[in-house]
Amino acid sequence: MEQTNNRNETDHGIHDECGVFGIRVPEDSDVASLTYYALISLQHRGQESAGIAVNKDRTINCYKDLGLVHDVFTPHTLASLGTGTMAVGHVRYSTSGSVTRENAQPMVVKHVKGQLAISHNGNLVNSFALRRKLELEGCIFHSTSDTEVISYIITRERLHCGKIEEAVARAMDSLEGAYSLVIMSPAKLIACRDPFGFRPLCYGTREDGSIIFASESCALDAVGAHFVRDLLPGEIMISDKDGLRSDRRHCQRKNIVRENLPGESVTSVKAIPAGSLGTEEDAVVEQALASLEGARPVPSVSAHCIFEYIYFSRPDSIVDGISVHDFRVGAGMLLASEALVDADLVIGVPDSGLDAATGYSKKSGIPYAIGLIKNKYIGRTFIAPSQAERDNLVRLKLNAIRSVIEGKRVVLIDDSIVRGTTSARIISLVREAGAKEVHMRISSPPFLNPCYYGTDIDSRENLIACHHTIEETAGIIGADSLAYLSVEGAKLLAKEDISSGRGFCCACFDGKYPTNVPEEYSKAKLEDY
Ligand code: SF4
């Protein structure tokens, strides 16, 4: 896949904003190291900064810096965090706010009732208005990320209510957009997901009784935890000395009545006894929802980001009940059904095009082979001083295997096309390796719209599909033919079921935004005023 900006010239991916993680263990232990392992497994979600905050005896100690997880954390810095009973971690790629140390997370806030550490994945669509309102009320911001806006709102609510989880619930009434949060107070670990469930968030347990929240299930695997389930859109989960509780006042009705799992108890605005969500709850829930005067309406259908399956998430993760690997293989199979071409060989663009390539081969019967090799040792910090050198980066990052490709009619599978420049270079590599024909197949629909929910698909100007037909694009990138997966096909693979409330955001493809969106948007906007 291609890059959309010039910050990572060696990288050809659209970027997700962040990965979040939190752990609560029964006894004081080395939670910093566990969080470090988890962040390594979430590194694909953000490479600009990393941070860990550890809670020992109700005091939060945080270390964060710009760079990859293994650059930020040395044995010395990890040891300096000490032991504790809770920790939160974060990896960041900025789609809101610039690349500065101040914007790194977790964000730690001190207030008169204690401390908070917050890790956030996603983008608010109303952060500009919320920030301006807070500033007019006297708040002074130290960063440009919308996470600080969230921190202020939660802190302000906390000063007027007795419990941090209640403050989070009240704050959610103000927030609009995408947010998966892991929050650590002196005594509690809290995770919450926006009512649309844009960004993933799941939880798991370890045999020692630890509770873990993470952006993706691969992070649970990294710390030896057992995946339990995804958080419901709108759900707040609270882990403290009394156990694990779920507050579903911001969940869609169909989710509120979902069966409870062992070990969880459910609360709402008016507390519902643990495990009692049965025949009586409808009335209680109605009453609870009605009492949220002025609260943001709860959506009737979720809007999970479909691009998590296509590109962002790791293939070994399970996101909202679907294996990312299975989705990608299925996308390749559907592509073969929707856009079959007579060819000799199927190859994929590493890494996220490979699963779809195997699927295309399986369905079409055209042999699959590894035709492109990725140089794993070119880091994102690789410096290419001139434009000419930057133009050659695809050659440094990818190379074609002539003995596999020469003389063949090749189906080349990638996950997306942004500007077309990277696709053109890859096709050129494949032709130079002797391909007779190159038919490009893309395992996502064409990008036609920006994303406001935590990715950097942010300008129609840069999207080739906005300005050219598929045939024109094929000509520009030098392909003999080009086809994309349909939006309907992607939704089918994600098992969209509107009648049960399971919906997906496909706005960057179909322009149907689940929320209000800002008229003008740029991630640097908070710095501009
Ligand atoms: Fe995901 Fe696209 Fe929706 Fe953004 S606009 S949340 S990338 S599907």
Coordinates of C-alpha atoms and ligand atoms in Angstrom, one line a residue:
M1 CA 0.0 0.0 0.0
E2 CA 1.0 3.5 -0.6
Q3 CA 1.9 6.4 1.7
T4 CA -0.2 9.5 1.8
N5 CA 2.4 11.9 3.1
N6 CA 6.1 12.4 3.0
R7 CA 6.9 11.8 6.7
N8 CA 7.8 8.1 6.0
E9 CA 9.3 8.0 2.7
T10 CA 10.5 4.4 3.1
D11 CA 7.0 3.3 4.1
H12 CA 4.2 2.8 1.7
G13 CA 1.3 2.4 4.2
I14 CA -1.6 4.5 5.3
H15 CA -1.3 4.8 9.0
D16 CA -3.5 4.0 11.9
E17 CA -3.3 6.4 14.8
C18 CA -2.4 4.3 17.7
G19 CA -2.3 1.1 19.7
V20 CA -3.4 1.0 23.4
F21 CA -2.8 -1.5 26.2
G22 CA -3.6 -1.8 29.9
I23 CA -3.0 -4.5 32.5
R24 CA -4.0 -5.0 36.1
V25 CA -2.3 -7.8 38.0
P26 CA -3.2 -9.3 41.4
E27 CA 0.2 -8.6 43.0
D28 CA 3.0 -6.1 42.6
S29 CA 5.1 -7.3 39.7
D30 CA 7.0 -6.2 36.6
V31 CA 4.0 -4.8 34.7
A32 CA 6.3 -2.5 32.7
S33 CA 8.0 -5.5 31.0
L34 CA 4.6 -7.1 30.2
T35 CA 3.5 -3.8 28.7
Y36 CA 6.7 -3.5 26.7
Y37 CA 6.1 -7.0 25.1
A38 CA 2.5 -6.0 24.3
L39 CA 3.6 -2.7 22.7
I40 CA 6.1 -4.6 20.5
S41 CA 3.2 -6.6 19.2
L42 CA 1.2 -3.5 18.6
Q43 CA 4.1 -1.6 16.9
H44 CA 2.4 -1.9 13.5
R45 CA -0.3 0.5 14.8
G46 CA 2.1 3.4 15.4
Q47 CA 5.8 4.0 15.1
E48 CA 6.3 7.6 16.1
S49 CA 6.3 7.4 19.8
A50 CA 5.9 4.9 22.6
G51 CA 5.1 5.1 26.3
I52 CA 4.4 3.2 29.5
A53 CA 2.9 4.4 32.7
V54 CA 3.1 2.1 35.8
N55 CA 1.0 2.4 38.9
K56 CA 2.7 1.5 42.2
D57 CA 0.9 2.2 45.5
R58 CA -1.5 4.7 43.7
T59 CA 1.4 6.7 42.3
I60 CA 1.8 6.8 38.5
N61 CA 5.3 6.8 37.0
C62 CA 5.5 7.3 33.2
Y63 CA 8.2 7.2 30.6
K64 CA 7.6 8.0 26.9
D65 CA 9.5 9.3 24.0
L66 CA 9.6 9.6 20.2
G67 CA 10.7 6.4 18.4
L68 CA 10.0 2.7 18.1
V69 CA 9.2 0.7 21.2
H70 CA 12.6 -1.0 21.3
D71 CA 14.4 2.4 20.8
V72 CA 12.4 4.2 23.5
F73 CA 12.7 1.4 26.1
T74 CA 16.1 0.2 27.1
P75 CA 16.6 -2.2 30.1
H76 CA 17.5 0.8 32.1
T77 CA 14.4 2.9 31.2
L78 CA 12.1 -0.2 31.8
A79 CA 13.8 -0.8 35.2
S80 CA 13.3 2.9 36.1
L81 CA 9.5 2.4 35.9
G82 CA 9.7 -0.1 38.7
T83 CA 7.1 -2.7 39.6
G84 CA 3.4 -2.1 40.2
T85 CA -0.1 -3.6 40.0
M86 CA -1.3 -1.7 36.9
A87 CA 0.2 -0.3 33.7
V88 CA -1.0 1.3 30.5
G89 CA 1.0 1.6 27.3
H90 CA 0.7 3.3 24.0
V91 CA 2.2 3.4 20.5
R92 CA 1.4 6.4 18.4
Y93 CA 1.1 7.5 14.8
S94 CA -0.2 11.0 14.8
T95 CA -3.3 11.9 12.9
S96 CA -4.2 14.6 15.3
G97 CA -1.4 16.9 16.6
S98 CA 2.2 16.9 15.4
V99 CA 5.1 14.5 16.1
T100 CA 6.4 16.0 19.4
R101 CA 7.3 14.6 22.7
E102 CA 4.3 16.5 24.3
N103 CA 1.9 14.6 22.1
A104 CA 3.3 11.2 23.1
Q105 CA 1.2 9.0 25.3
P106 CA 0.1 7.8 27.8
M107 CA -1.0 11.3 28.9
V108 CA -0.6 11.6 32.7
V109 CA -2.9 14.2 34.4
K110 CA -2.6 15.3 38.1
H111 CA -5.7 16.7 39.7
V112 CA -6.9 17.4 43.2
K113 CA -8.4 13.9 43.6
G114 CA -5.4 12.0 42.2
Q115 CA -3.7 11.1 39.0
L116 CA -4.9 9.6 35.6
A117 CA -3.0 8.0 32.8
I118 CA -4.8 7.9 29.5
S119 CA -4.0 6.0 26.2
H120 CA -6.2 6.8 23.2
N121 CA -6.7 5.4 19.8
G122 CA -8.9 7.2 17.3
N123 CA -9.8 10.8 16.4
L124 CA -12.6 12.9 17.8
V125 CA -14.6 14.9 15.1
N126 CA -15.5 17.6 17.6
S127 CA -12.2 18.1 19.3
F128 CA -11.7 21.5 17.9
A129 CA -15.0 22.8 19.3
L130 CA -14.4 21.1 22.7
R131 CA -10.9 22.5 23.0
R132 CA -12.1 26.0 22.2
K133 CA -14.8 25.7 24.8
L134 CA -12.3 24.5 27.4
E135 CA -9.9 27.2 26.6
L136 CA -12.5 29.9 27.0
E137 CA -13.2 28.4 30.4
G138 CA -9.6 28.8 31.3
C139 CA -8.0 25.5 30.5
I140 CA -4.4 25.7 29.3
F141 CA -3.3 23.0 26.9
H142 CA 0.2 21.6 26.7
S143 CA -0.1 19.4 23.6
T144 CA -2.0 19.6 20.3
S145 CA -3.5 16.1 20.5
D146 CA -7.2 15.5 21.0
T147 CA -6.3 13.1 23.8
E148 CA -5.6 16.1 26.0
V149 CA -9.1 17.3 25.3
I150 CA -10.4 14.0 26.5
S151 CA -8.2 14.1 29.6
Y152 CA -9.5 17.5 30.5
I153 CA -13.1 16.5 30.1
I154 CA -12.7 13.4 32.2
T155 CA -10.8 15.2 34.8
R156 CA -13.4 18.0 35.0
E157 CA -16.2 15.4 35.4
R158 CA -14.1 13.6 38.0
L159 CA -14.0 16.7 40.2
H160 CA -17.8 16.7 40.3
C161 CA -18.5 13.0 40.8
G162 CA -17.4 10.3 43.2
K163 CA -16.0 7.7 40.8
I164 CA -13.7 7.8 37.9
E165 CA -15.9 5.4 35.9
E166 CA -18.8 7.8 36.3
A167 CA -16.6 10.7 35.1
V168 CA -15.7 8.6 32.0
A169 CA -19.4 7.9 31.4
R170 CA -20.3 11.5 31.6
A171 CA -17.3 12.6 29.4
M172 CA -18.6 10.2 26.7
D173 CA -21.7 12.4 26.4
S174 CA -19.4 15.2 25.1
L175 CA -17.2 13.2 22.8
E176 CA -18.0 12.5 19.2
G177 CA -15.9 10.4 16.9
A178 CA -13.6 7.5 17.3
Y179 CA -12.0 6.7 20.7
S180 CA -10.8 3.5 22.2
L181 CA -9.4 4.4 25.6
V182 CA -7.5 2.7 28.4
I183 CA -7.4 4.8 31.6
M184 CA -5.6 4.1 34.8
S185 CA -6.5 5.9 38.0
P186 CA -4.8 5.3 41.4
A187 CA -7.1 2.3 42.1
K188 CA -8.8 1.3 38.8
L189 CA -8.1 0.3 35.2
I190 CA -10.8 1.3 32.9
A191 CA -11.3 0.7 29.2
C192 CA -14.0 2.2 27.0
R193 CA -15.0 2.3 23.3
D194 CA -17.0 4.9 21.5
P195 CA -20.6 4.0 20.8
F196 CA -19.9 3.3 17.1
G197 CA -16.9 1.1 18.0
F198 CA -14.7 2.6 15.2
R199 CA -11.4 1.4 16.6
P200 CA -10.9 -2.1 18.0
L201 CA -10.6 -2.8 21.8
C202 CA -10.7 -6.2 23.4
Y203 CA -10.0 -7.8 26.8
G204 CA -8.5 -10.9 28.1
T205 CA -7.4 -12.6 31.3
R206 CA -4.3 -14.6 32.5
E207 CA -4.4 -17.6 34.7
D208 CA -3.1 -15.5 37.6
G209 CA -6.2 -13.4 37.4
S210 CA -4.7 -10.4 35.5
I211 CA -7.1 -8.3 33.4
I212 CA -5.8 -7.0 30.1
F213 CA -7.2 -4.5 27.7
A214 CA -5.6 -4.1 24.2
S215 CA -6.3 -2.7 20.8
E216 CA -5.8 -6.1 19.2
S217 CA -5.8 -9.7 20.4
C218 CA -2.2 -10.2 19.3
A219 CA -1.2 -8.1 22.3
L220 CA -3.0 -10.5 24.6
D221 CA -1.1 -13.4 23.0
A222 CA 2.2 -11.5 23.6
V223 CA 1.6 -11.5 27.4
G224 CA 0.2 -15.0 27.7
A225 CA -3.4 -13.9 28.1
H226 CA -6.5 -15.6 27.0
F227 CA -8.8 -13.5 24.7
V228 CA -12.3 -13.2 26.3
R229 CA -14.1 -10.8 24.0
D230 CA -14.2 -7.4 22.2
L231 CA -15.6 -4.5 24.1
L232 CA -19.1 -3.6 22.9
P233 CA -19.4 -0.3 21.1
G234 CA -20.1 2.2 23.9
E235 CA -19.1 -0.1 26.7
I236 CA -17.0 1.0 29.7
M237 CA -15.2 -1.8 31.6
I238 CA -13.9 -1.3 35.0
S239 CA -11.3 -3.5 36.7
D240 CA -10.6 -2.9 40.4
K241 CA -10.3 -4.8 43.7
D242 CA -14.0 -5.7 43.5
G243 CA -13.7 -7.5 40.1
L244 CA -14.7 -6.6 36.6
R245 CA -17.7 -4.6 35.8
S246 CA -19.4 -3.4 32.6
D247 CA -21.3 -0.1 32.2
R248 CA -23.4 -0.3 29.0
R249 CA -25.4 2.9 29.2
H250 CA -23.8 4.1 26.0
C251 CA -24.2 0.8 24.2
Q252 CA -26.9 0.2 21.6
R253 CA -29.9 -1.5 22.9
K254 CA -29.2 -4.8 21.2
N255 CA -25.8 -4.9 22.8
I256 CA -27.0 -4.0 26.3
V257 CA -29.1 -7.2 26.4
R258 CA -26.3 -9.4 25.2
E259 CA -25.6 -12.3 27.5
N260 CA -23.1 -11.6 30.2
L261 CA -19.9 -13.7 30.5
P262 CA -18.8 -15.4 33.7
G263 CA -16.7 -13.1 35.9
E264 CA -18.3 -9.9 34.6
S265 CA -21.0 -7.9 36.3
V266 CA -23.0 -5.2 34.5
T267 CA -23.9 -1.8 35.8
S268 CA -25.9 0.9 34.1
V269 CA -27.0 4.4 35.1
K270 CA -29.1 2.7 37.7
A271 CA -27.1 -0.3 38.9
I272 CA -28.3 -3.6 37.6
P273 CA -27.3 -6.5 39.9
A274 CA -24.6 -8.7 38.4
G275 CA -25.9 -11.2 35.9
S276 CA -29.4 -9.9 36.1
L277 CA -29.7 -8.7 32.5
G278 CA -32.7 -10.8 31.7
T279 CA -36.4 -10.1 31.4
E280 CA -36.5 -7.0 33.6
E281 CA -33.7 -5.1 32.0
D282 CA -35.6 -3.5 29.2
A283 CA -37.5 -1.3 31.6
V284 CA -34.3 -0.5 33.6
V285 CA -32.4 0.3 30.4
E286 CA -35.1 2.4 29.0
Q287 CA -35.2 4.3 32.3
A288 CA -31.4 4.6 32.3
L289 CA -31.2 5.9 28.7
A290 CA -34.0 8.3 29.3
S291 CA -32.2 9.8 32.3
L292 CA -29.3 10.7 30.1
E293 CA -30.7 14.1 29.5
G294 CA -28.8 15.9 26.9
A295 CA -26.6 12.9 26.2
R296 CA -25.5 12.0 22.7
P297 CA -28.0 9.6 21.2
V298 CA -26.8 6.0 21.2
P299 CA -26.4 4.8 17.6
S300 CA -28.6 1.8 16.6
V301 CA -25.9 0.3 14.4
S302 CA -22.2 0.1 15.1
A303 CA -19.6 1.4 12.6
H304 CA -16.4 -0.6 13.0
C305 CA -13.7 0.5 10.7
I306 CA -13.6 -2.0 7.8
F307 CA -10.1 -1.0 7.0
E308 CA -8.8 -2.7 10.2
Y309 CA -9.4 -6.0 8.4
I310 CA -8.0 -4.9 5.0
Y311 CA -4.8 -3.3 6.3
F312 CA -4.4 -1.9 9.9
S313 CA -4.7 -4.9 12.1
R314 CA -2.3 -7.8 12.3
P315 CA -3.4 -11.0 10.5
D316 CA -3.1 -13.0 13.7
S317 CA -5.6 -10.8 15.5
I318 CA -9.3 -11.4 15.9
V319 CA -11.2 -8.1 15.6
D320 CA -14.9 -7.9 16.4
G321 CA -15.3 -11.6 16.0
I322 CA -13.5 -12.0 12.6
S323 CA -10.0 -13.3 12.0
V324 CA -8.1 -10.6 10.1
H325 CA -6.2 -13.4 8.2
D326 CA -9.5 -15.1 7.2
F327 CA -10.9 -11.7 6.0
R328 CA -7.9 -11.1 3.8
V329 CA -7.9 -14.6 2.3
G330 CA -11.7 -14.2 1.7
A331 CA -11.1 -10.8 0.0
G332 CA -8.7 -12.4 -2.4
M333 CA -11.2 -15.2 -3.1
L334 CA -14.0 -12.6 -3.7
L335 CA -11.7 -10.6 -6.0
A336 CA -11.2 -13.7 -8.0
S337 CA -15.0 -14.1 -8.3
E338 CA -15.6 -10.5 -9.1
A339 CA -12.6 -9.8 -11.4
L340 CA -11.1 -13.0 -12.7
V341 CA -8.4 -12.7 -15.4
D342 CA -6.6 -15.3 -17.5
A343 CA -3.0 -15.5 -16.0
D344 CA -0.1 -17.8 -15.1
L345 CA 0.8 -16.6 -11.7
V346 CA -0.6 -14.8 -8.6
I347 CA 1.8 -12.8 -6.4
G348 CA 1.1 -10.4 -3.5
V349 CA 2.7 -7.2 -2.4
P350 CA 4.3 -7.9 1.1
D351 CA 3.0 -7.9 3.7
S352 CA -0.7 -7.2 3.7
G353 CA -1.3 -8.2 0.0
L354 CA 0.0 -11.8 0.6
D355 CA -3.1 -13.3 2.3
A356 CA -5.4 -11.9 -0.4
A357 CA -3.0 -13.3 -3.0
T358 CA -3.3 -16.8 -1.6
G359 CA -7.1 -16.4 -1.6
Y360 CA -7.1 -15.2 -5.2
S361 CA -5.0 -18.2 -6.2
K362 CA -7.2 -20.6 -4.2
K363 CA -10.4 -19.4 -5.9
S364 CA -9.1 -19.0 -9.4
G365 CA -6.8 -22.0 -9.6
I366 CA -4.0 -19.9 -10.8
P367 CA -0.7 -20.9 -9.0
Y368 CA 0.5 -18.7 -6.2
A369 CA 4.2 -17.8 -5.6
I370 CA 6.3 -15.4 -3.6
G371 CA 7.4 -13.0 -6.4
L372 CA 8.3 -9.9 -4.4
I373 CA 10.8 -9.9 -1.5
K374 CA 10.7 -7.2 1.2
N375 CA 13.8 -5.9 2.8
K376 CA 12.9 -6.1 6.5
Y377 CA 15.9 -4.1 7.6
I378 CA 14.9 -0.7 6.1
G379 CA 13.5 1.1 9.1
R380 CA 11.1 3.9 9.1
T381 CA 13.9 6.2 10.1
F382 CA 15.8 5.6 6.9
I383 CA 16.9 8.9 5.5
A384 CA 16.7 9.5 1.7
P385 CA 18.1 13.0 1.2
S386 CA 17.0 13.7 -2.3
Q387 CA 13.7 13.2 -4.2
A388 CA 15.5 11.0 -6.7
E389 CA 16.7 8.8 -3.9
R390 CA 13.2 8.7 -2.4
D391 CA 11.9 7.7 -5.8
N392 CA 14.1 4.7 -5.6
L393 CA 13.1 3.6 -2.2
V394 CA 10.6 1.1 -3.5
R395 CA 13.6 -0.7 -5.1
L396 CA 15.4 -0.8 -1.8
K397 CA 12.3 -2.0 0.0
L398 CA 11.0 -4.5 -2.5
N399 CA 12.7 -6.6 -5.1
A400 CA 11.2 -9.0 -7.7
I401 CA 12.3 -12.6 -8.1
R402 CA 13.1 -12.9 -11.8
S403 CA 13.1 -16.8 -11.9
V404 CA 9.5 -16.8 -10.6
I405 CA 8.1 -14.0 -12.8
E406 CA 9.9 -14.1 -16.1
G407 CA 7.7 -14.8 -19.1
K408 CA 4.6 -15.0 -16.9
R409 CA 1.2 -13.3 -17.1
V410 CA 1.1 -12.0 -13.5
V411 CA -1.9 -11.1 -11.2
L412 CA -0.4 -8.7 -8.7
I413 CA -2.4 -8.3 -5.5
D414 CA -2.1 -5.3 -3.1
D415 CA -4.4 -4.0 -0.4
S416 CA -5.0 -0.5 -1.7
I417 CA -4.0 2.3 -4.1
V418 CA -3.6 5.8 -2.8
R419 CA -1.8 8.1 -5.2
G420 CA -0.8 5.4 -7.6
T421 CA 2.9 6.3 -7.5
T422 CA 4.0 3.3 -5.4
S423 CA 1.8 0.9 -7.5
A424 CA 3.4 2.2 -10.6
R425 CA 6.9 1.5 -9.2
I426 CA 6.0 -2.0 -8.1
I427 CA 4.5 -2.8 -11.5
S428 CA 7.6 -1.5 -13.1
L429 CA 9.7 -3.8 -10.9
V430 CA 7.6 -6.8 -11.9
R431 CA 7.8 -5.9 -15.6
E432 CA 11.6 -5.4 -15.4
A433 CA 11.7 -9.0 -13.9
G434 CA 10.3 -10.2 -17.2
A435 CA 6.5 -10.4 -16.6
K436 CA 4.6 -10.6 -19.9
E437 CA 1.5 -9.0 -18.5
V438 CA 0.7 -7.4 -15.1
H439 CA -3.0 -7.4 -13.9
M440 CA -3.4 -5.5 -10.7
R441 CA -6.1 -6.6 -8.2
I442 CA -6.8 -4.5 -5.1
S443 CA -8.3 -6.2 -2.0
S444 CA -10.2 -3.0 -1.0
P445 CA -12.5 -0.6 -2.8
P446 CA -11.1 2.6 -4.3
F447 CA -10.4 5.4 -1.8
L448 CA -12.7 8.3 -2.6
N449 CA -12.9 10.2 0.7
P450 CA -10.8 11.3 3.7
C451 CA -11.0 9.5 7.0
Y452 CA -11.8 11.5 10.2
Y453 CA -11.6 8.7 12.6
G454 CA -7.9 8.1 13.2
T455 CA -6.1 7.4 10.0
D456 CA -4.2 9.7 7.7
I457 CA -6.4 9.2 4.6
D458 CA -6.9 12.9 4.6
S459 CA -7.0 14.6 1.2
R460 CA -9.1 13.9 -1.9
E461 CA -6.4 15.7 -3.9
N462 CA -4.1 12.8 -3.2
L463 CA -6.5 10.0 -4.0
I464 CA -6.0 8.8 -7.6
A465 CA -9.5 7.3 -7.7
C466 CA -11.0 10.7 -7.1
H467 CA -9.6 12.0 -10.4
H468 CA -9.4 9.0 -12.7
T469 CA -11.6 6.1 -13.8
I470 CA -10.4 2.6 -13.2
E471 CA -9.2 2.3 -16.8
E472 CA -7.3 5.6 -16.6
T473 CA -5.7 4.5 -13.3
A474 CA -4.6 1.2 -14.9
G475 CA -2.9 3.2 -17.6
I476 CA -1.3 5.6 -15.2
I477 CA 0.2 2.8 -13.0
G478 CA 1.1 0.7 -16.1
A479 CA -1.1 -2.2 -15.4
D480 CA -2.7 -4.3 -18.2
S481 CA -5.9 -4.4 -16.2
L482 CA -7.0 -3.2 -12.7
A483 CA -9.9 -4.2 -10.5
Y484 CA -10.9 -3.4 -6.9
L485 CA -12.9 -5.4 -4.3
S486 CA -16.5 -4.0 -4.1
V487 CA -17.8 -2.3 -0.9
E488 CA -20.6 -4.9 -0.8
G489 CA -18.0 -7.6 -0.9
A490 CA -16.0 -6.1 2.0
K491 CA -19.1 -5.8 4.1
L492 CA -20.1 -9.4 3.3
L493 CA -16.7 -10.6 4.5
A494 CA -17.0 -8.6 7.7
K495 CA -20.4 -10.2 8.3
E496 CA -22.3 -6.9 8.4
D497 CA -25.8 -7.5 9.7
I498 CA -27.7 -4.2 10.1
S499 CA -30.7 -5.9 11.6
S500 CA -28.6 -7.1 14.6
G501 CA -26.8 -3.7 14.9
R502 CA -23.5 -4.9 13.4
G503 CA -22.5 -2.3 10.9
F504 CA -19.2 -1.1 9.4
C505 CA -17.7 2.3 8.5
C506 CA -16.7 2.3 4.8
A507 CA -16.7 6.1 4.5
C508 CA -13.4 6.4 2.9
F509 CA -14.9 4.2 0.1
D510 CA -18.5 5.2 0.0
G511 CA -18.6 8.6 1.7
K512 CA -21.3 7.5 4.2
Y513 CA -19.9 9.0 7.4
P514 CA -21.6 7.6 10.6
T515 CA -21.1 11.0 12.4
N516 CA -21.0 14.7 11.7
V517 CA -17.7 15.5 10.1
P518 CA -15.7 18.7 10.3
E519 CA -16.0 20.9 7.2
E520 CA -12.3 21.5 7.0
Y521 CA -10.0 19.2 8.6
S522 CA -6.3 18.8 9.0
K523 CA -4.4 17.0 11.7
A524 CA -2.4 20.2 12.3
K525 CA -5.6 22.2 12.8
L526 CA -5.2 22.3 16.6
E527 CA -1.8 24.0 16.0
D528 CA -3.2 26.6 13.7
Y529 CA -5.5 28.7 15.8
Ligands
SF4_1 FE1 -11.9 3.1 8.6 FE2 -12.2 4.4 6.2 FE3 -14.1 4.6 8.2 FE4 -11.7 5.7 8.4 S1 -13.3 6.3 6.9 S2 -12.8 4.6 10.0 S3 -10.3 4.2 7.5 S4 -13.5 2.7 7.0

